[in-house]
Amino acid sequence: MSCNEKKESAVKAPTRVQTEMVSTEAGGGGQSYVGVVEENAATAVSFTGMGVVRRVLVNEGQMVSRGQLLAEMDDTQARNVLSGAEAQMTQANDALKRYSMLHENGSLPEVQWVEIQSKVAQAKSQLEVAKKNLADCRLVAPVSGIVGKKIIGTGETAMPSQAVITILDIHTVKVKVSVPEKEMGTVNAHTSSTIDVEAVQKKVSGGRIEKGVQADALTHTYDIRIHVANPDRKLMPGMVANVTLGNAHGPAYTRHPTVPVTCVQKKANGTLFVWTIANDSTAHRTPVTVGATLGNRLVITSGVGQNTRVVTEGYQKLSEGTRVIF
């Protein structure tokens, strides 16, 4: 084997990785984000006692009104207890009626009369409890809204305070957006916003904004929630919305690029980086700062720009300057 052949065999073969090209998208004025629609309020509805669910009368996505029957539990035991309580009430009232004449004539000791009255009160209390237990076998909607999730079905055993159905208030919804900490100073309760939900082809103006006060430890972003009127109930929880904060007709801006969450690595000192590929097909650690989390992707606010190639898979085998193929 010649010397040249030995040198060539000693050269390490390139490492195979998967990559993607970072790109940015131009837009109008204001600052653009991606948000998620949330319900205005969620109510978990549950039975107060334990029992087998006999039937559930509503389905997910169904509109319900306050007081509407949602589900029923097997009430056999509750009815038996009520029958017993009614019998005790009848017996106590009969005793009270019979002994009242003796008490009026002074023939009944006061202690015995007080005991009879106590039994009547006790029977009445037990009867009221039995009636409530029977009524509690029927689950009714405490508020109006849309059925978000049906957690327990027919034939399953419901436990006390275990949610059976969730009811969502979507007459007004909130759009949750993660905003980088350096941009939070420009957002207040009355900042104008435009909400564009492609799933239902609806574009509306947002209302009052709630600002979160606790940052995400990894992304250094804060959650804000924008109130949006939803009288036709087309906006549903979980829908993705394109959100523009500020003047949508102002100067042009450039959206920040995004990369898969798994691309972003952390050094021992806490700084973040991604693996980028140079023109000579070598891999390099590139420091970045990140913004909002958009599903399974992270917004990159600095460090990489348009037409930068980043490694998406296979970065575990890389070191600085490693030659790669993709």
XYZ file of C-alpha atoms in Angstrom:
326
model
C 0.000 0.000 0.000
C 1.420 3.395 -0.971
C 1.815 6.306 1.491
C -0.991 8.223 -0.197
C -3.345 5.265 0.155
C -2.482 4.990 3.883
C -3.199 8.699 4.412
C -6.526 8.421 2.619
C -7.572 5.405 4.720
C -6.646 7.315 7.880
C -9.031 10.157 7.008
C -12.261 9.731 8.923
C -15.349 9.256 6.810
C -17.871 12.136 6.940
C -20.693 11.815 9.479
C -24.176 11.558 8.012
C -26.711 14.022 9.456
C -30.059 15.478 8.551
C -30.392 19.223 8.118
C -32.803 21.969 7.179
C -32.309 25.413 5.722
C -33.386 28.283 7.961
C -35.573 30.866 6.270
C -37.410 33.985 7.322
C -40.694 35.308 6.052
C -41.426 38.922 5.366
C -44.629 40.436 6.678
C -46.446 43.674 7.393
C -46.042 46.046 10.312
C -46.270 45.100 13.967
C -44.729 42.033 15.556
C -45.892 38.571 14.549
C -46.309 35.519 16.773
C -48.043 32.172 16.760
C -50.661 31.580 19.457
C -53.083 28.903 20.562
C -56.794 29.411 21.230
C -57.925 28.584 24.782
C -61.346 28.520 26.409
C -62.313 31.468 28.576
C -63.115 29.112 31.470
C -63.356 25.368 32.027
C -65.691 23.730 34.548
C -65.131 20.129 35.636
C -68.484 18.555 36.519
C -68.559 15.592 38.901
C -70.858 13.499 41.075
C -70.616 14.031 44.827
C -70.888 10.321 45.606
C -69.522 7.038 44.306
C -71.497 4.831 41.944
C -71.848 3.255 38.526
C -72.733 5.638 35.714
C -75.989 4.452 34.151
C -75.960 6.773 31.149
C -74.273 9.867 29.753
C -76.628 12.053 27.764
C -74.226 14.438 26.002
C -71.338 14.163 23.557
C -68.109 16.085 23.136
C -68.633 19.314 21.225
C -72.314 19.546 22.177
C -73.736 22.822 23.469
C -75.412 22.528 26.875
C -77.444 24.943 28.971
C -77.289 25.549 32.697
C -79.495 23.027 34.525
C -79.469 20.528 31.634
C -79.189 16.844 32.602
C -75.772 15.520 31.624
C -75.540 12.046 33.162
C -77.204 9.698 35.641
C -75.793 7.295 38.205
C -77.432 4.029 39.284
C -79.817 5.225 42.020
C -81.088 1.883 43.349
C -79.324 2.187 46.696
C -80.243 5.858 47.043
C -83.932 5.058 46.492
C -83.813 2.278 49.093
C -82.239 4.626 51.615
C -84.908 7.230 50.841
C -87.686 4.699 51.391
C -86.222 3.816 54.779
C -85.909 7.482 55.737
C -89.526 8.141 54.728
C -90.680 5.217 56.882
C -88.754 6.556 59.874
C -90.244 10.006 59.301
C -93.768 8.553 59.245
C -93.108 6.602 62.418
C -91.669 9.633 64.207
C -94.603 11.851 63.208
C -97.083 9.214 64.352
C -95.375 8.992 67.756
C -95.371 12.770 68.059
C -99.096 12.900 67.312
C -99.979 10.172 69.825
C -97.867 11.554 72.667
C -98.785 15.184 72.125
C -102.205 14.667 73.808
C -100.541 13.078 76.813
C -98.091 15.962 76.994
C -100.928 18.501 76.882
C -102.702 16.706 79.736
C -99.533 16.668 81.790
C -99.397 12.880 81.773
C -96.092 12.633 79.927
C -92.761 13.402 81.604
C -90.973 16.344 80.012
C -87.838 14.278 79.418
C -89.781 11.749 77.348
C -91.495 14.515 75.364
C -88.118 16.101 74.516
C -86.860 12.670 73.399
C -89.833 12.245 71.047
C -89.273 15.689 69.530
C -85.581 14.868 69.043
C -86.462 11.676 67.150
C -88.734 13.673 64.852
C -85.951 16.178 64.140
C -83.460 13.371 63.545
C -85.828 11.571 61.157
C -86.428 14.822 59.271
C -82.686 15.415 58.901
C -82.104 11.858 57.631
C -84.946 12.281 55.146
C -83.425 15.475 53.746
C -80.037 13.774 53.374
C -81.636 10.813 51.591
C -83.470 13.141 49.193
C -80.241 14.977 48.404
C -78.352 11.717 47.821
C -81.020 10.665 45.330
C -80.917 14.033 43.588
C -77.122 13.813 43.418
C -77.448 10.717 41.221
C -78.425 13.158 38.481
C -75.597 15.290 37.109
C -76.759 18.638 35.753
C -74.792 21.412 34.071
C -73.853 24.183 36.537
C -73.068 26.558 33.651
C -73.830 26.910 29.966
C -71.137 26.069 27.438
C -69.769 23.384 25.175
C -68.816 19.867 26.274
C -65.038 19.778 26.025
C -64.252 16.257 27.163
C -66.247 13.251 28.306
C -63.997 11.543 30.846
C -66.231 8.760 32.218
C -68.635 6.701 30.124
C -71.634 4.471 30.719
C -70.895 1.488 32.968
C -67.821 3.018 34.591
C -67.572 3.771 38.298
C -67.479 7.437 39.206
C -65.673 8.504 42.369
C -66.623 11.509 44.499
C -65.341 14.762 42.961
C -63.875 12.876 39.971
C -64.536 14.864 36.799
C -67.071 13.199 34.520
C -67.454 15.975 31.938
C -65.749 19.297 31.330
C -67.779 22.263 30.119
C -65.958 25.032 28.286
C -67.021 28.654 28.061
C -66.088 29.722 24.523
C -68.470 32.655 24.066
C -65.242 34.556 24.634
C -61.885 32.827 24.082
C -58.294 33.644 24.926
C -55.347 33.362 22.564
C -52.153 32.408 24.415
C -48.933 33.813 22.960
C -45.362 33.420 24.214
C -43.521 36.747 24.010
C -39.710 37.104 24.441
C -38.765 38.965 27.603
C -37.107 41.818 25.709
C -40.391 42.492 23.890
C -42.680 42.365 26.950
C -42.094 46.047 27.663
C -43.948 46.975 24.474
C -47.060 44.988 25.467
C -49.755 46.299 27.787
C -53.402 45.538 28.506
C -54.557 47.742 25.635
C -51.993 46.867 22.939
C -53.812 46.386 19.633
C -53.778 42.912 18.115
C -55.007 41.042 15.075
C -55.917 37.362 15.312
C -55.922 35.246 12.143
C -57.139 31.641 12.479
C -56.674 29.841 9.192
C -58.573 26.722 10.309
C -61.879 28.620 10.213
C -60.729 31.415 7.870
C -61.471 34.029 10.494
C -59.574 37.254 11.156
C -60.609 39.435 14.094
C -59.265 42.161 16.340
C -58.160 41.111 19.801
C -59.299 42.737 23.031
C -57.854 43.129 26.499
C -54.500 41.435 27.153
C -53.517 39.558 30.311
C -49.765 39.531 30.952
C -48.078 36.638 32.718
C -45.473 37.357 35.371
C -43.469 34.121 35.357
C -40.967 33.402 32.582
C -40.217 30.051 30.977
C -36.811 28.995 32.308
C -35.562 27.660 28.961
C -36.980 30.096 26.429
C -37.110 33.260 28.592
C -40.578 34.042 27.288
C -43.716 35.206 29.049
C -47.241 34.068 28.253
C -49.831 36.677 27.395
C -53.523 35.952 26.781
C -55.589 38.030 24.401
C -59.365 38.124 24.930
C -61.294 37.563 21.693
C -65.065 37.732 21.250
C -66.430 34.489 19.785
C -70.226 34.848 19.484
C -70.496 32.328 16.631
C -68.307 29.854 18.574
C -66.189 29.080 15.516
C -62.938 29.542 17.428
C -62.285 26.289 19.288
C -59.680 25.500 21.963
C -56.460 24.185 20.480
C -56.679 26.039 17.157
C -53.474 27.738 16.004
C -53.670 31.485 15.431
C -51.322 33.937 13.728
C -51.126 36.958 16.017
C -49.902 40.443 15.143
C -49.291 42.807 18.047
C -49.171 46.513 17.302
C -49.871 48.307 14.027
C -50.510 45.772 11.278
C -50.149 48.455 8.606
C -46.859 49.966 9.714
C -43.314 49.446 8.325
C -42.298 46.040 7.056
C -40.633 43.668 9.461
C -38.982 40.259 9.245
C -40.213 37.305 11.230
C -37.691 35.428 13.313
C -36.714 31.980 12.029
C -37.685 28.813 13.848
C -35.931 25.477 14.318
C -37.019 22.173 15.891
C -36.825 22.245 19.682
C -34.400 19.298 19.652
C -31.890 21.316 17.603
C -31.168 23.681 20.457
C -28.527 22.355 22.862
C -27.269 23.761 26.159
C -23.643 24.064 27.226
C -22.433 23.491 30.773
C -22.424 27.255 31.367
C -26.093 27.474 30.406
C -25.670 29.129 26.995
C -27.606 27.723 24.046
C -26.297 26.709 20.618
C -27.218 24.870 17.427
C -25.030 22.905 15.047
C -24.667 24.729 11.732
C -23.039 23.532 8.507
C -20.431 25.717 6.792
C -19.867 25.895 3.035
C -17.049 23.328 3.336
C -19.491 20.801 4.907
C -18.040 21.075 8.398
C -20.157 21.331 11.552
C -19.805 24.204 14.018
C -21.409 25.172 17.315
C -23.273 28.444 16.813
C -24.533 30.326 19.907
C -28.190 31.379 19.690
C -30.845 33.085 21.756
C -34.375 31.759 21.628
C -37.843 33.226 21.882
C -41.293 31.691 21.869
C -42.082 27.997 21.630
C -44.335 27.270 18.645
C -45.497 23.697 18.978
C -42.361 21.569 18.539
C -40.266 24.488 17.248
C -38.362 27.342 18.874
C -38.099 30.901 17.596
C -34.449 31.941 17.130
C -34.081 35.638 17.905
C -30.328 35.825 17.187
C -27.442 33.617 16.134
C -28.674 32.164 12.840
C -30.295 33.881 9.914
C -31.768 33.191 6.538
C -30.159 30.413 4.457
C -28.235 29.000 7.430
C -28.167 25.213 7.359
C -28.764 23.638 10.802
C -28.473 20.007 11.872
C -31.817 18.462 12.857
C -30.750 14.828 13.417
C -27.420 13.168 14.096
C -25.911 16.039 16.081
C -25.042 13.647 18.937
C -22.100 12.358 16.863
C -20.674 15.779 16.069
C -17.722 17.710 17.419
C -16.358 21.061 16.323
C -15.179 20.880 12.703
C -16.580 17.416 11.964
C -17.074 16.843 8.225
C -20.612 15.821 7.412
C -22.778 14.666 4.555
C -26.499 15.317 4.342
